[in-house]
Amino acid sequence: MQKNDTTPYTSWSHTNLLDISQLNLSDINTIFSYATMFSSLHDVKKDFSTLLKGKSITLFFAENSTRTRLSFEIAAQKLGLYTQIITKAGSSIAKGESLQDTVLTLQALKTDLLVFRSEYSGASQYVSQFISIPLINAGDGKHAHPTQALLDLFTLAIHWKHSFSGKIVLIVGDILHSRVARSVIMLLKMVNITIRLCAPKTLIPRWMRSFQAEYYTNLKEAAEGVHAIMALRLQTERQDKGLIPSISEYYKCYGITEHILSRADPSVSILHPGPINQNVDIDAFLAVSDKSLILKQVESGLFVRMALLYLLLEDTILSPEEILL
Ligand code: CP
């Protein structure tokens, strides 16, 4: 993606991030320009801890998480923010308190921003009706995971040196249950990357088959000439409805193996949002091979989330250049 001619930071106007559909190309460039600045200075241990000093955020994770929760927490610490963490099991929701009362309580405790993950699709939109502080959707049911999509595209942008021309990305797996797929498809389309989807018919919504992307059921055909393969986690906790014959048969048809990679472009990279089902979604050794960008995705998550926290919490947004002065 090319940087815009306009000064990117001046166009940012969002007070929350619930879904990729809120963003335009200028917003994406803005987020990436700050993420690039934060990442480029990380190795020289540049101190950003005065940027948002004195503010606080609450991480409300009603569903389990390793990467998203920790990267928000570490991003916040690097920016000088205080963080509070609350889980569903550890909150009064477990005693029957409503979601509305819970988020109003968090707001009354003067947190400056809420990062919210829920198992319910649409939960972030619902919560946004009650609170006036900034809100980031950290994944809601099958609906959306906008920060994951942004870090995925940021990883590809760095790897492909910001040139997406002619690139084909194949998304494989449990698209039906994947909030990552919904968000990432929307984002890749915005930057004109060609998208192929590959899944058994039972693991892709019918409405998505025809118009969102090229759709395949045969992985060997789908992998032909692609530049990146994004494997999705088979959501084994949701496979009790006979959607696949068995996990081992799913792996035989849809697992990412060396044989599948041999069909792709020689430069092919592998992505996975995590957590991985080893030897189901992808062969374990490929996930740590030199083709894999999976840990780069995790790194990108830190810098993209630093960028978002800065943009959503700073009252007077400085340009990346001004921050470095
Ligand atoms: N990709 C992702 O959301 O991972 P976590 O569930 O570990 O946060």
PDB file of C-alpha atoms in Angstrom, residues 112-232:
ATOM      1  CA  ASP A 112     -10.390   5.709  29.957  1.00  0.00           C
ATOM      2  CA  LEU A 113     -10.894   2.916  27.398  1.00  0.00           C
ATOM      3  CA  LEU A 114     -12.398  -0.554  27.319  1.00  0.00           C
ATOM      4  CA  VAL A 115     -10.980  -3.499  25.361  1.00  0.00           C
ATOM      5  CA  PHE A 116     -13.732  -6.108  25.203  1.00  0.00           C
ATOM      6  CA  ARG A 117     -13.824  -9.743  24.079  1.00  0.00           C
ATOM      7  CA  SER A 118     -17.018 -11.747  24.138  1.00  0.00           C
ATOM      8  CA  GLU A 119     -18.281 -15.101  22.916  1.00  0.00           C
ATOM      9  CA  TYR A 120     -21.408 -13.357  21.570  1.00  0.00           C
ATOM     10  CA  SER A 121     -21.549 -11.950  18.040  1.00  0.00           C
ATOM     11  CA  GLY A 122     -22.520  -8.291  18.189  1.00  0.00           C
ATOM     12  CA  ALA A 123     -21.615  -7.905  21.876  1.00  0.00           C
ATOM     13  CA  SER A 124     -19.269  -4.962  21.256  1.00  0.00           C
ATOM     14  CA  GLN A 125     -21.914  -3.085  19.287  1.00  0.00           C
ATOM     15  CA  TYR A 126     -24.396  -3.758  22.105  1.00  0.00           C
ATOM     16  CA  VAL A 127     -22.002  -2.506  24.785  1.00  0.00           C
ATOM     17  CA  SER A 128     -21.111   0.610  22.771  1.00  0.00           C
ATOM     18  CA  GLN A 129     -24.697   1.860  23.256  1.00  0.00           C
ATOM     19  CA  PHE A 130     -24.206   2.252  27.001  1.00  0.00           C
ATOM     20  CA  ILE A 131     -20.754   3.743  27.426  1.00  0.00           C
ATOM     21  CA  SER A 132     -19.138   6.952  26.246  1.00  0.00           C
ATOM     22  CA  ILE A 133     -15.482   5.933  26.677  1.00  0.00           C
ATOM     23  CA  PRO A 134     -13.580   4.501  23.678  1.00  0.00           C
ATOM     24  CA  LEU A 135     -14.186   0.806  23.034  1.00  0.00           C
ATOM     25  CA  ILE A 136     -12.068  -1.711  21.096  1.00  0.00           C
ATOM     26  CA  ASN A 137     -13.619  -4.973  19.973  1.00  0.00           C
ATOM     27  CA  ALA A 138     -11.076  -7.685  20.817  1.00  0.00           C
ATOM     28  CA  GLY A 139     -13.234 -10.370  19.165  1.00  0.00           C
ATOM     29  CA  ASP A 140     -16.991 -10.952  19.447  1.00  0.00           C
ATOM     30  CA  GLY A 141     -18.329 -14.424  18.724  1.00  0.00           C
ATOM     31  CA  LYS A 142     -18.260 -15.233  15.014  1.00  0.00           C
ATOM     32  CA  HIS A 143     -18.686 -11.591  14.062  1.00  0.00           C
ATOM     33  CA  ALA A 144     -15.450  -9.581  14.018  1.00  0.00           C
ATOM     34  CA  HIS A 145     -11.867  -9.351  15.222  1.00  0.00           C
ATOM     35  CA  PRO A 146     -10.712  -6.058  13.710  1.00  0.00           C
ATOM     36  CA  THR A 147      -7.349  -5.747  15.475  1.00  0.00           C
ATOM     37  CA  GLN A 148      -6.409  -9.262  14.298  1.00  0.00           C
ATOM     38  CA  ALA A 149      -7.213  -8.332  10.692  1.00  0.00           C
ATOM     39  CA  LEU A 150      -5.149  -5.148  11.000  1.00  0.00           C
ATOM     40  CA  LEU A 151      -2.146  -6.996  12.389  1.00  0.00           C
ATOM     41  CA  ASP A 152      -2.456  -9.622   9.653  1.00  0.00           C
ATOM     42  CA  LEU A 153      -2.411  -6.997   6.928  1.00  0.00           C
ATOM     43  CA  PHE A 154       0.378  -5.077   8.678  1.00  0.00           C
ATOM     44  CA  THR A 155       2.472  -8.275   8.726  1.00  0.00           C
ATOM     45  CA  LEU A 156       1.920  -8.766   4.996  1.00  0.00           C
ATOM     46  CA  ALA A 157       2.604  -5.092   4.299  1.00  0.00           C
ATOM     47  CA  ILE A 158       5.993  -5.313   6.015  1.00  0.00           C
ATOM     48  CA  HIS A 159       6.801  -8.657   4.375  1.00  0.00           C
ATOM     49  CA  TRP A 160       5.780  -7.468   0.903  1.00  0.00           C
ATOM     50  CA  LYS A 161       7.283  -4.004   1.350  1.00  0.00           C
ATOM     51  CA  HIS A 162       3.887  -2.313   1.092  1.00  0.00           C
ATOM     52  CA  SER A 163       3.224  -3.642  -2.419  1.00  0.00           C
ATOM     53  CA  PHE A 164       0.062  -5.734  -2.735  1.00  0.00           C
ATOM     54  CA  SER A 165      -0.131  -5.606  -6.517  1.00  0.00           C
ATOM     55  CA  GLY A 166      -0.927  -9.027  -8.006  1.00  0.00           C
ATOM     56  CA  LYS A 167      -0.867 -10.780  -4.640  1.00  0.00           C
ATOM     57  CA  ILE A 168      -3.217 -13.697  -3.915  1.00  0.00           C
ATOM     58  CA  VAL A 169      -4.064 -14.730  -0.343  1.00  0.00           C
ATOM     59  CA  LEU A 170      -5.689 -18.096   0.340  1.00  0.00           C
ATOM     60  CA  ILE A 171      -7.747 -18.435   3.537  1.00  0.00           C
ATOM     61  CA  VAL A 172      -8.285 -22.075   4.519  1.00  0.00           C
ATOM     62  CA  GLY A 173     -10.381 -23.744   7.149  1.00  0.00           C
ATOM     63  CA  ASP A 174     -13.226 -23.108   9.527  1.00  0.00           C
ATOM     64  CA  ILE A 175     -14.541 -19.933   7.915  1.00  0.00           C
ATOM     65  CA  LEU A 176     -18.032 -20.575   9.272  1.00  0.00           C
ATOM     66  CA  HIS A 177     -17.021 -19.954  12.899  1.00  0.00           C
ATOM     67  CA  SER A 178     -14.209 -17.485  12.232  1.00  0.00           C
ATOM     68  CA  ARG A 179     -14.502 -13.828  13.226  1.00  0.00           C
ATOM     69  CA  VAL A 180     -10.942 -13.435  11.904  1.00  0.00           C
ATOM     70  CA  ALA A 181     -12.028 -14.530   8.422  1.00  0.00           C
ATOM     71  CA  ARG A 182     -14.875 -12.006   8.300  1.00  0.00           C
ATOM     72  CA  SER A 183     -12.645  -9.121   9.347  1.00  0.00           C
ATOM     73  CA  VAL A 184      -9.626 -10.079   7.271  1.00  0.00           C
ATOM     74  CA  ILE A 185     -11.652 -10.651   4.088  1.00  0.00           C
ATOM     75  CA  MET A 186     -13.107  -7.140   4.444  1.00  0.00           C
ATOM     76  CA  LEU A 187      -9.659  -5.639   4.940  1.00  0.00           C
ATOM     77  CA  LEU A 188      -7.877  -7.528   2.145  1.00  0.00           C
ATOM     78  CA  LYS A 189     -10.627  -6.495  -0.262  1.00  0.00           C
ATOM     79  CA  MET A 190     -10.100  -2.840   0.680  1.00  0.00           C
ATOM     80  CA  VAL A 191      -6.483  -3.015  -0.511  1.00  0.00           C
ATOM     81  CA  ASN A 192      -7.387  -5.012  -3.651  1.00  0.00           C
ATOM     82  CA  ILE A 193      -5.648  -8.247  -2.690  1.00  0.00           C
ATOM     83  CA  THR A 194      -7.167 -11.245  -4.499  1.00  0.00           C
ATOM     84  CA  ILE A 195      -8.753 -13.598  -1.963  1.00  0.00           C
ATOM     85  CA  ARG A 196      -9.364 -17.312  -2.312  1.00  0.00           C
ATOM     86  CA  LEU A 197     -11.389 -19.176   0.293  1.00  0.00           C
ATOM     87  CA  CYS A 198     -11.088 -22.929   0.757  1.00  0.00           C
ATOM     88  CA  ALA A 199     -13.233 -24.985   3.117  1.00  0.00           C
ATOM     89  CA  PRO A 200     -15.656 -27.868   3.115  1.00  0.00           C
ATOM     90  CA  LYS A 201     -19.123 -26.636   2.150  1.00  0.00           C
ATOM     91  CA  THR A 202     -20.242 -27.161   5.727  1.00  0.00           C
ATOM     92  CA  LEU A 203     -17.599 -24.750   7.078  1.00  0.00           C
ATOM     93  CA  ILE A 204     -18.342 -21.734   4.920  1.00  0.00           C
ATOM     94  CA  PRO A 205     -21.560 -19.717   5.030  1.00  0.00           C
ATOM     95  CA  ARG A 206     -23.539 -20.083   1.806  1.00  0.00           C
ATOM     96  CA  TRP A 207     -23.756 -16.285   1.376  1.00  0.00           C
ATOM     97  CA  MET A 208     -19.979 -15.994   1.424  1.00  0.00           C
ATOM     98  CA  ARG A 209     -19.345 -18.549  -1.317  1.00  0.00           C
ATOM     99  CA  SER A 210     -20.312 -16.569  -4.338  1.00  0.00           C
ATOM    100  CA  PHE A 211     -19.404 -12.942  -3.908  1.00  0.00           C
ATOM    101  CA  GLN A 212     -16.790 -12.444  -1.213  1.00  0.00           C
ATOM    102  CA  ALA A 213     -13.955 -14.225  -3.013  1.00  0.00           C
ATOM    103  CA  GLU A 214     -13.022 -17.148  -5.265  1.00  0.00           C
ATOM    104  CA  TYR A 215     -14.293 -20.232  -3.450  1.00  0.00           C
ATOM    105  CA  TYR A 216     -12.764 -23.746  -3.558  1.00  0.00           C
ATOM    106  CA  THR A 217     -13.393 -27.025  -1.809  1.00  0.00           C
ATOM    107  CA  ASN A 218     -10.208 -28.632  -3.174  1.00  0.00           C
ATOM    108  CA  LEU A 219      -7.147 -27.313  -1.341  1.00  0.00           C
ATOM    109  CA  LYS A 220      -4.632 -28.441  -3.971  1.00  0.00           C
ATOM    110  CA  GLU A 221      -6.432 -26.398  -6.617  1.00  0.00           C
ATOM    111  CA  ALA A 222      -6.914 -23.462  -4.276  1.00  0.00           C
ATOM    112  CA  ALA A 223      -3.200 -23.294  -3.408  1.00  0.00           C
ATOM    113  CA  GLU A 224      -2.066 -23.022  -7.034  1.00  0.00           C
ATOM    114  CA  GLY A 225       0.192 -19.940  -7.350  1.00  0.00           C
ATOM    115  CA  VAL A 226      -0.877 -18.171  -4.129  1.00  0.00           C
ATOM    116  CA  HIS A 227       1.505 -15.803  -2.304  1.00  0.00           C
ATOM    117  CA  ALA A 228       0.204 -16.332   1.228  1.00  0.00           C
ATOM    118  CA  ILE A 229      -1.821 -19.035   2.934  1.00  0.00           C
ATOM    119  CA  MET A 230      -3.751 -18.103   6.052  1.00  0.00           C
ATOM    120  CA  ALA A 231      -4.840 -21.215   7.911  1.00  0.00           C
ATOM    121  CA  LEU A 232      -7.671 -20.807  10.386  1.00  0.00           C
TER     122      LEU A 232
END
